[in-house]
N, C-alpha and C. Protein backbone atom coordinates (compact mmCIF):
# COMPACT_ATOMS: atom_id res chain seq x y z
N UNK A 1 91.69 226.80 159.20
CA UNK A 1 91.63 227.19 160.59
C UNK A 1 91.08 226.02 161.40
N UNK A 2 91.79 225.85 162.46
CA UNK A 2 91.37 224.59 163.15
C UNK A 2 89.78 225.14 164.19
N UNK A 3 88.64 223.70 164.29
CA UNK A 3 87.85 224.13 164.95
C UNK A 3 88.13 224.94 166.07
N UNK A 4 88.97 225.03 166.87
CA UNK A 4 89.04 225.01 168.30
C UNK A 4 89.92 226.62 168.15
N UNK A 5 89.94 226.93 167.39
CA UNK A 5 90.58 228.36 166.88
C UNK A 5 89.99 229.12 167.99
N UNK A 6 90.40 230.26 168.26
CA UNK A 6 90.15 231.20 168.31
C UNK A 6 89.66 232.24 167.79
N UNK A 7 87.96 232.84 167.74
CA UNK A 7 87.54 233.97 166.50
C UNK A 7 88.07 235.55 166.86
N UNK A 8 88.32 235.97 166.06
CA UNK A 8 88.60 237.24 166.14
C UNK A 8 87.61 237.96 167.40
N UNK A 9 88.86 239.17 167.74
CA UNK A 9 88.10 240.24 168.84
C UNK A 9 86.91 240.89 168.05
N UNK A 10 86.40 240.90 167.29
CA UNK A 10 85.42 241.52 166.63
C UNK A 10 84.10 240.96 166.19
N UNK A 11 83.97 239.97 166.92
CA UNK A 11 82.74 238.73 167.11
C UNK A 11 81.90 239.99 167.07
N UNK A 12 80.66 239.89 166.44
CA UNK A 12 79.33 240.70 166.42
C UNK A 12 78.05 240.25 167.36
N UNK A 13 77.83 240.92 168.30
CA UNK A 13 77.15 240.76 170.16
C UNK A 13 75.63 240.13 169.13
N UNK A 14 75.63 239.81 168.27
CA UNK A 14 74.29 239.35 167.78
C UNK A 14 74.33 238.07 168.38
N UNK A 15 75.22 237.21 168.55
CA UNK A 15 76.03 235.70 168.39
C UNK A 15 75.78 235.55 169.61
N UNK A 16 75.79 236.32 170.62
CA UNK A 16 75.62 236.27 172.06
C UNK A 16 74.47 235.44 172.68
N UNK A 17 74.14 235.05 173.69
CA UNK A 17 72.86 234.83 174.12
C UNK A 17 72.17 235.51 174.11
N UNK A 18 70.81 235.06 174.22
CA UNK A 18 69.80 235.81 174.29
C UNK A 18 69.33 236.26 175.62
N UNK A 19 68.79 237.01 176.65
CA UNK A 19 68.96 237.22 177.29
C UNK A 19 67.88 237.43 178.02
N UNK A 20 66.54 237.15 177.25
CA UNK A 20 65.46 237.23 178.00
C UNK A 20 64.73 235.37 177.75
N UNK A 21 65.33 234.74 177.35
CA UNK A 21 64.20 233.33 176.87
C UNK A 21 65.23 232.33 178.26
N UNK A 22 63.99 232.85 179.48
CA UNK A 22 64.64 231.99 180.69
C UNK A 22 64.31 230.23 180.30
N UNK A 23 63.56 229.85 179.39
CA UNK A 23 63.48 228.38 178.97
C UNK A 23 64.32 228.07 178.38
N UNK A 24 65.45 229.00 178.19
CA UNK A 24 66.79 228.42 176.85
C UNK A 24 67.93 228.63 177.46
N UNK A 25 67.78 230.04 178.58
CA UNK A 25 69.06 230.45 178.43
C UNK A 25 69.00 230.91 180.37
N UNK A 26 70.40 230.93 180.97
CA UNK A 26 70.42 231.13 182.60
C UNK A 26 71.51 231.94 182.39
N UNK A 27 71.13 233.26 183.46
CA UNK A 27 72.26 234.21 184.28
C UNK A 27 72.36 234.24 185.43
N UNK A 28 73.65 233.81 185.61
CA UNK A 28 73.64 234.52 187.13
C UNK A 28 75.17 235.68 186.87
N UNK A 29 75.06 236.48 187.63
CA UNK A 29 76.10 237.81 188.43
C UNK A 29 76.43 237.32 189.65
N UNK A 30 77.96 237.35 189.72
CA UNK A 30 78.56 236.82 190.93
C UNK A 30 79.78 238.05 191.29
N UNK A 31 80.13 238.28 192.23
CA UNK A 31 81.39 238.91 192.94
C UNK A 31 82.18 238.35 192.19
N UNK A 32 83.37 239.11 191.68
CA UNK A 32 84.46 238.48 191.10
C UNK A 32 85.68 238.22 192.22
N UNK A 33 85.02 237.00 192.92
CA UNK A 33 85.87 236.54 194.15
C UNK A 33 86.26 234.80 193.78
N UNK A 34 87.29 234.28 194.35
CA UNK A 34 87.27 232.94 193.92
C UNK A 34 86.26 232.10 194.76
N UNK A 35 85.91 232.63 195.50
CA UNK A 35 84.25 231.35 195.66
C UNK A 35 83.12 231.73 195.29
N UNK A 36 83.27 232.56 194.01
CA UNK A 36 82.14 232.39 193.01
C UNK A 36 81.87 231.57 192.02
N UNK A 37 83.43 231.48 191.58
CA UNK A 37 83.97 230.00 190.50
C UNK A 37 83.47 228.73 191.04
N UNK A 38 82.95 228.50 192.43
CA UNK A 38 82.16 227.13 193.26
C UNK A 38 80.94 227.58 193.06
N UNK A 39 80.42 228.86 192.96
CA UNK A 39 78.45 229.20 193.10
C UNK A 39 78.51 228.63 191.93
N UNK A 40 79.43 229.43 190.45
CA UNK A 40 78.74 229.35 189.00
C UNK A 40 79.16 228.15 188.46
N UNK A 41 80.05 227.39 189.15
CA UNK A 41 79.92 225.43 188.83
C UNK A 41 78.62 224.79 189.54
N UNK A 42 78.24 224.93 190.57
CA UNK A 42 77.20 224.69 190.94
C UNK A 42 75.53 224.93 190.25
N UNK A 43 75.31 226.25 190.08
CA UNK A 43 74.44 226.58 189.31
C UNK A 43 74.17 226.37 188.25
N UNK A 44 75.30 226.23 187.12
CA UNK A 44 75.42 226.23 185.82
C UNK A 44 75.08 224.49 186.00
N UNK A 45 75.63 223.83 186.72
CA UNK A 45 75.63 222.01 186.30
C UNK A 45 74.14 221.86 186.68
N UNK A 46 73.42 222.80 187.76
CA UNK A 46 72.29 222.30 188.42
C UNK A 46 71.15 222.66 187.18
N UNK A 47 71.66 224.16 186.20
CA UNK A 47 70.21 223.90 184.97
C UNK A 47 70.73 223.15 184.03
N UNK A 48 71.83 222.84 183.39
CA UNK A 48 72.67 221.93 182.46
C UNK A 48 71.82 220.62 182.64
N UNK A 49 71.80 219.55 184.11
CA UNK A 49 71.14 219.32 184.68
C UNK A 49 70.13 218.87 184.73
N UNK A 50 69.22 220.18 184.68
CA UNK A 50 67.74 220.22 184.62
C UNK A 50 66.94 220.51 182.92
N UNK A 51 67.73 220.22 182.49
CA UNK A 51 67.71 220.35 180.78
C UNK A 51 67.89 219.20 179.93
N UNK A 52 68.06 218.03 180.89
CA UNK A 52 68.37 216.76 180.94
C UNK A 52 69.07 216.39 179.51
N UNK A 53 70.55 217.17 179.49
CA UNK A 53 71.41 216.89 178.66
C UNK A 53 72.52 215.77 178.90
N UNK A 54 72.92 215.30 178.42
CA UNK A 54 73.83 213.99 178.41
C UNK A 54 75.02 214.17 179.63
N UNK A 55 74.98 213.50 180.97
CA UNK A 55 76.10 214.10 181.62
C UNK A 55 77.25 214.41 181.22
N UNK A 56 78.32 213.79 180.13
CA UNK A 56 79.38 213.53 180.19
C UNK A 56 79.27 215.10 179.03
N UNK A 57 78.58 215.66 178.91
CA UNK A 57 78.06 217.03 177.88
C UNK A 57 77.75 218.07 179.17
N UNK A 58 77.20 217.61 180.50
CA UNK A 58 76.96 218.42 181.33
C UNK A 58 78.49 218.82 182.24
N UNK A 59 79.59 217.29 182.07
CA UNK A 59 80.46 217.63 183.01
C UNK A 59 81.50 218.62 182.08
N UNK A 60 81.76 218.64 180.61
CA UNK A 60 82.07 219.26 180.50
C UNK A 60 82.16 220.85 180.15
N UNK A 61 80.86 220.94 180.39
CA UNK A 61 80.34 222.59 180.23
C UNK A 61 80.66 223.01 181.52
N UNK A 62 80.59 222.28 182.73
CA UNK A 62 80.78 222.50 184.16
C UNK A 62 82.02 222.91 183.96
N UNK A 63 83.06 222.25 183.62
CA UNK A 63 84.60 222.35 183.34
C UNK A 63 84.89 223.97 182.90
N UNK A 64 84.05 223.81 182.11
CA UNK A 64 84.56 225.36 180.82
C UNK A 64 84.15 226.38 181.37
N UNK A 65 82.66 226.36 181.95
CA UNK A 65 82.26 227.56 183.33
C UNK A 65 83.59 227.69 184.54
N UNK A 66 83.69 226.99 184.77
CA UNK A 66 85.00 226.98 185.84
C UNK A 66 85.60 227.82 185.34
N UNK A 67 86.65 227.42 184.20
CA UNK A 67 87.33 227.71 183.48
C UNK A 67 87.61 229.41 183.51
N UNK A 68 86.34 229.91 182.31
CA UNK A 68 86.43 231.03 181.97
C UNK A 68 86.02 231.81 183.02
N UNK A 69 85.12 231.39 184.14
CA UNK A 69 84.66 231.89 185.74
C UNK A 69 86.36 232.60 185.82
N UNK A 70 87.10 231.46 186.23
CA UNK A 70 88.58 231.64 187.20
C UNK A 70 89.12 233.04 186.64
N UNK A 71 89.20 233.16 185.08
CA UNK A 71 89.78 233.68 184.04
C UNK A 71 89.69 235.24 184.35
N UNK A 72 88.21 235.52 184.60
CA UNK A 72 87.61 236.41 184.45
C UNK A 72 87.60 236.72 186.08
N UNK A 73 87.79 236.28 187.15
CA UNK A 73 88.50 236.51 188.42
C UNK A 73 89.90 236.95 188.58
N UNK A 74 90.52 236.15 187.98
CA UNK A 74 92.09 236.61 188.33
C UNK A 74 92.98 237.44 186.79
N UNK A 75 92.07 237.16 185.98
CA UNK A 75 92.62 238.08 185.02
C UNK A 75 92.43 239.69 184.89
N UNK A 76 91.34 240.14 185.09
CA UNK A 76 90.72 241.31 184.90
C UNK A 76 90.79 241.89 186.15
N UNK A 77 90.32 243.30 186.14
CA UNK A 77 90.06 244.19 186.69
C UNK A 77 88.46 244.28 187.23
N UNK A 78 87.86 243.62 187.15
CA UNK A 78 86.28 243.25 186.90
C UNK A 78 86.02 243.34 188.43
N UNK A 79 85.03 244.05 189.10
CA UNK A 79 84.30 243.84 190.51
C UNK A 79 83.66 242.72 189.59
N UNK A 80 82.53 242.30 189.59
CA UNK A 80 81.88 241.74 189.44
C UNK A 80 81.72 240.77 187.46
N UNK A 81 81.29 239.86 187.73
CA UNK A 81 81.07 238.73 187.05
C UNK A 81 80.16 238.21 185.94
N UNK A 82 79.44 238.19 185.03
CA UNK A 82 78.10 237.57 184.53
C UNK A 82 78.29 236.72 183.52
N UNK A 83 77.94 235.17 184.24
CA UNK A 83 78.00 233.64 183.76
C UNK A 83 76.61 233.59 182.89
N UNK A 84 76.76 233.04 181.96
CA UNK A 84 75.51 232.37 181.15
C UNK A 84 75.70 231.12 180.64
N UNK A 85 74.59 230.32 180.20
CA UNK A 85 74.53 229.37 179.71
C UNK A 85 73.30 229.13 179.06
N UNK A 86 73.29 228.61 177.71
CA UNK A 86 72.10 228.43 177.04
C UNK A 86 71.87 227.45 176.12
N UNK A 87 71.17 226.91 175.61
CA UNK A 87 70.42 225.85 174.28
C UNK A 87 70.47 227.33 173.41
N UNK A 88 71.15 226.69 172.49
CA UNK A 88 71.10 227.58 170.98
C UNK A 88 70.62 226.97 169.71
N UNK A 89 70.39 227.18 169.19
CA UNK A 89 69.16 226.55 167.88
C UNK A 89 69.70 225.54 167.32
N UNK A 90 70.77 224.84 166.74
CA UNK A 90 70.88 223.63 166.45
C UNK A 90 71.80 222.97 167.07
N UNK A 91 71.40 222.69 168.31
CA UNK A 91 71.76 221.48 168.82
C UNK A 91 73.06 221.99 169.97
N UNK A 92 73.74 222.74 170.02
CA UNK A 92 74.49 223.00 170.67
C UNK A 92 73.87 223.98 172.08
N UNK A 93 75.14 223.51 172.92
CA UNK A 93 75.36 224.44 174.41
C UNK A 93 76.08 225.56 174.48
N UNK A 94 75.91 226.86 174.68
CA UNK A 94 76.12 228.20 174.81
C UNK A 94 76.96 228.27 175.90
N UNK A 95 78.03 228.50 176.57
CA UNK A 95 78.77 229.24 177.96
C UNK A 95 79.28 230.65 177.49
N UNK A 96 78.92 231.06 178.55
CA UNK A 96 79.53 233.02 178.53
C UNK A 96 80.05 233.34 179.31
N UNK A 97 81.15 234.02 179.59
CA UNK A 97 81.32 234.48 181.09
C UNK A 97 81.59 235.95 180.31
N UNK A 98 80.71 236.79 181.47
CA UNK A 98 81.30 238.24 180.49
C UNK A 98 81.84 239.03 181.96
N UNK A 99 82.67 239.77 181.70
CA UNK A 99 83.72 240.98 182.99
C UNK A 99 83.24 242.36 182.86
N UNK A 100 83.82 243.02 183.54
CA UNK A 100 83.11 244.57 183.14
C UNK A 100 84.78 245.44 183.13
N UNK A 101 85.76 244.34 182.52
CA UNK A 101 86.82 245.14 182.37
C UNK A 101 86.97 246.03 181.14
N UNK A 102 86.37 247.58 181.76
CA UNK A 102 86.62 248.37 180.15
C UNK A 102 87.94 248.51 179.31
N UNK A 103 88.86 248.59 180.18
CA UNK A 103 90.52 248.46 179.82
C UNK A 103 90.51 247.46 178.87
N UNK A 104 89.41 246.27 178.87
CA UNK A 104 90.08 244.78 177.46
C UNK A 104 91.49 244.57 178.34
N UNK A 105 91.63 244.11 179.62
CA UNK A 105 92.52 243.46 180.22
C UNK A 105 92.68 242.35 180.14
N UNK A 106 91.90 241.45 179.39
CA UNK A 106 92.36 240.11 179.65
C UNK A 106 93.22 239.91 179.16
N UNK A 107 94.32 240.97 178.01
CA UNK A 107 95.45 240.01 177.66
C UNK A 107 95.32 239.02 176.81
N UNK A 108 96.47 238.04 176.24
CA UNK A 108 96.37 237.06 175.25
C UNK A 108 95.20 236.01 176.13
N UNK A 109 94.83 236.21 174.92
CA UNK A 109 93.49 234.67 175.00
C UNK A 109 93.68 234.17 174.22
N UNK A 110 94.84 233.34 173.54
CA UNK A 110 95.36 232.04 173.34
C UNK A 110 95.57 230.97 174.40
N UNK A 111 95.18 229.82 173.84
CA UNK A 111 95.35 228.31 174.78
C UNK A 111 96.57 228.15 174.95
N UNK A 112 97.44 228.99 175.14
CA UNK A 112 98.88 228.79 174.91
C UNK A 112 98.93 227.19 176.38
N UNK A 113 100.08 226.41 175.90
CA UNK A 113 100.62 224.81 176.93
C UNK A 113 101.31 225.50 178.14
N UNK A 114 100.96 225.32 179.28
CA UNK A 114 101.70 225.35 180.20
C UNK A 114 102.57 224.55 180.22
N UNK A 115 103.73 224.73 181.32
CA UNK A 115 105.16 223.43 181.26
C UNK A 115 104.56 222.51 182.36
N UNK A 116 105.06 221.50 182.07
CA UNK A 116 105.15 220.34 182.97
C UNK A 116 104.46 220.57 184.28
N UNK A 117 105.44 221.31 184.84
CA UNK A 117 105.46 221.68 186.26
C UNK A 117 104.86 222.96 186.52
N UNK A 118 104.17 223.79 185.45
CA UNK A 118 103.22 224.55 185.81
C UNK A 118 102.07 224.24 186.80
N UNK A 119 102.01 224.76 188.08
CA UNK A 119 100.90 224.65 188.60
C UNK A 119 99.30 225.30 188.09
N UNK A 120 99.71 226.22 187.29
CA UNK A 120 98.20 226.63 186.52
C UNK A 120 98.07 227.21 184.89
N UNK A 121 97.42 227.91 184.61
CA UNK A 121 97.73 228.33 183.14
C UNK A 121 97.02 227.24 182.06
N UNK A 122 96.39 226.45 182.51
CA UNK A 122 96.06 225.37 181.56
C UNK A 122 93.88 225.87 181.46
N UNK A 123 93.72 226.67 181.74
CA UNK A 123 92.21 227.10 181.59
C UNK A 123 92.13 227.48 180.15
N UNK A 124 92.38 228.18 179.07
CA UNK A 124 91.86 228.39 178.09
C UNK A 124 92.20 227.46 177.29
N UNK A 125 93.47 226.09 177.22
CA UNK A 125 94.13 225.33 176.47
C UNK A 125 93.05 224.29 176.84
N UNK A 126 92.15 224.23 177.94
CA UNK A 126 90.96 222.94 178.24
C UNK A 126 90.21 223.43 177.48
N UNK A 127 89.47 224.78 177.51
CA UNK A 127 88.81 225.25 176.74
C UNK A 127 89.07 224.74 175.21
N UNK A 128 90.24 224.92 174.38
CA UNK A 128 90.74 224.64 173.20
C UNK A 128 90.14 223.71 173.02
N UNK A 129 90.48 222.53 173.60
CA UNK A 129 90.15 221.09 173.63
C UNK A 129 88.84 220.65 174.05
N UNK A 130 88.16 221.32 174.60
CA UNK A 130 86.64 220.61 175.27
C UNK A 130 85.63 221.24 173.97
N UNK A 131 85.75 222.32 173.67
CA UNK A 131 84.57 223.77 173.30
C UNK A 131 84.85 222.93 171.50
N UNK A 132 83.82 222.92 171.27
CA UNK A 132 83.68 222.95 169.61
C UNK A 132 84.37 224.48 168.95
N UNK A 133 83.90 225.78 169.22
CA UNK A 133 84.62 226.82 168.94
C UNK A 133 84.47 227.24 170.28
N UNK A 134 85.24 228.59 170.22
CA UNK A 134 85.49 229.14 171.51
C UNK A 134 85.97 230.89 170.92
N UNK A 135 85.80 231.79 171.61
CA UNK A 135 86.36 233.17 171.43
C UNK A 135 86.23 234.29 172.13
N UNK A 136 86.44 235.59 171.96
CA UNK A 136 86.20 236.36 172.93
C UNK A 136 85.65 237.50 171.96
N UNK A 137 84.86 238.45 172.70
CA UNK A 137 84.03 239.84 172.23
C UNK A 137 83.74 241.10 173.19
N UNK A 138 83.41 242.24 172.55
CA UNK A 138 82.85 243.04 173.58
C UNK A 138 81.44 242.60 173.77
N UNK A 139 81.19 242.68 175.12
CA UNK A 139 80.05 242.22 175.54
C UNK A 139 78.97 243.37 175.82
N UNK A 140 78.31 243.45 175.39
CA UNK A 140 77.26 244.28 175.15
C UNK A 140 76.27 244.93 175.90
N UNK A 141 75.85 243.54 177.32
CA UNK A 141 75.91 243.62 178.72
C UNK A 141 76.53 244.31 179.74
N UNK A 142 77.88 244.13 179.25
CA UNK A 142 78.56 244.63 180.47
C UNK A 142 79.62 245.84 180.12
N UNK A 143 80.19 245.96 178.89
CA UNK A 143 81.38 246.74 178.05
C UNK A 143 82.42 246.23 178.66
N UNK A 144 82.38 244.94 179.33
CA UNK A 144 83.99 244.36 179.18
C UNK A 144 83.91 243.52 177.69
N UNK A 145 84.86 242.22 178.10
CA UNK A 145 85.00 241.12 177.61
C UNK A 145 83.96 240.07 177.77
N UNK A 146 83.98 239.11 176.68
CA UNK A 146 82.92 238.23 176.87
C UNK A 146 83.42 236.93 176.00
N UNK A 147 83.88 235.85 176.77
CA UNK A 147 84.61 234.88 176.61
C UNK A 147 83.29 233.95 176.61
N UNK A 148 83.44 233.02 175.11
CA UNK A 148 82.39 232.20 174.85
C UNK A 148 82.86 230.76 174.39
N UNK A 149 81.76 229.97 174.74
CA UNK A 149 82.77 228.48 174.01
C UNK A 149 81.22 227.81 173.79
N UNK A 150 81.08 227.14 172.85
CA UNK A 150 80.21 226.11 172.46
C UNK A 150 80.57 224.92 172.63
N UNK A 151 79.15 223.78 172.37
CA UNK A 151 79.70 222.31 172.66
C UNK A 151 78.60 221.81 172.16
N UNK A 152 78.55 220.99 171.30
CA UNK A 152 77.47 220.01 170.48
C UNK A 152 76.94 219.32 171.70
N UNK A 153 75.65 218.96 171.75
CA UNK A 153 74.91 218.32 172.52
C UNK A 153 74.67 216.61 171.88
């Protein structure tokens, strides 16, 4: 199985962040509107940031928040949003975006290639490529989906 796989829908919410250690780990809840995908790039790069991790490690966690932000806007059914990001015990960076779509609307979450001339469709295939692993779960938080990607520090 290649790193960048995809784990099964049946990820166990243990794997998740933690949700109270504000020295490791940041939430914010946003409107599931598209100028929230600008708050939770903003926020997320500003503790990334302040955690004084390697930029070119900060720009691309910024990327992957975008990413799964947009995903979880225009894919789902979701009013509302909840972004995380965290330091996880050896050495790696945590991103979460979790939805409160109970339906499991997101549909295929494969990196599938957009064409050429696709103007969009290329968010989970960056993901593929940026995230050390990457996958989706029920989120435990919210009883939607909960789209996760790691990244070695």
């Amino acid at each position: 199985m290649s790193p960048h796989a995809i784990t099964s829908p049946v990820t166990t919410s243990f794997e998740l962040l933690d949700v109270v250690n504000p020295d490791r780990t940041h939430w914010l809840e946003l409107p599931a509107y598209r100028s929230s995908v600008r708050v939770a790039r903003r926020t997320m790069g500003t503790r990334l940031a302040g955690w004084r991790l390697p930029e070119e490690l900060c720009d691309d966690a910024v990327l992957l928040v975008s990413e799964l932000a947009t995903n979880a806007v225009r894919h789902t059914l979701s009013a509302r949003i909840l972004c995380g990001v965290g330091l996880v015990g050896d050495g790696r960076v945590r991103l979460e975006v979790h939805d409160h779509d109970y339906g499991g609307g997101s549909g295929d979450m494969t990196g599938s290639r957009p064409g050429g001339d696709a103007e969009s469709g290329r968010g989970l295939f960056l993901v593929e490529q940026l995230a050390d692993t990457w996958g989706v779960c029920r989120s435990r938080l919210t009883g939607g989906n909960a789209v996760w990607a790691n990244l070695s520090v």
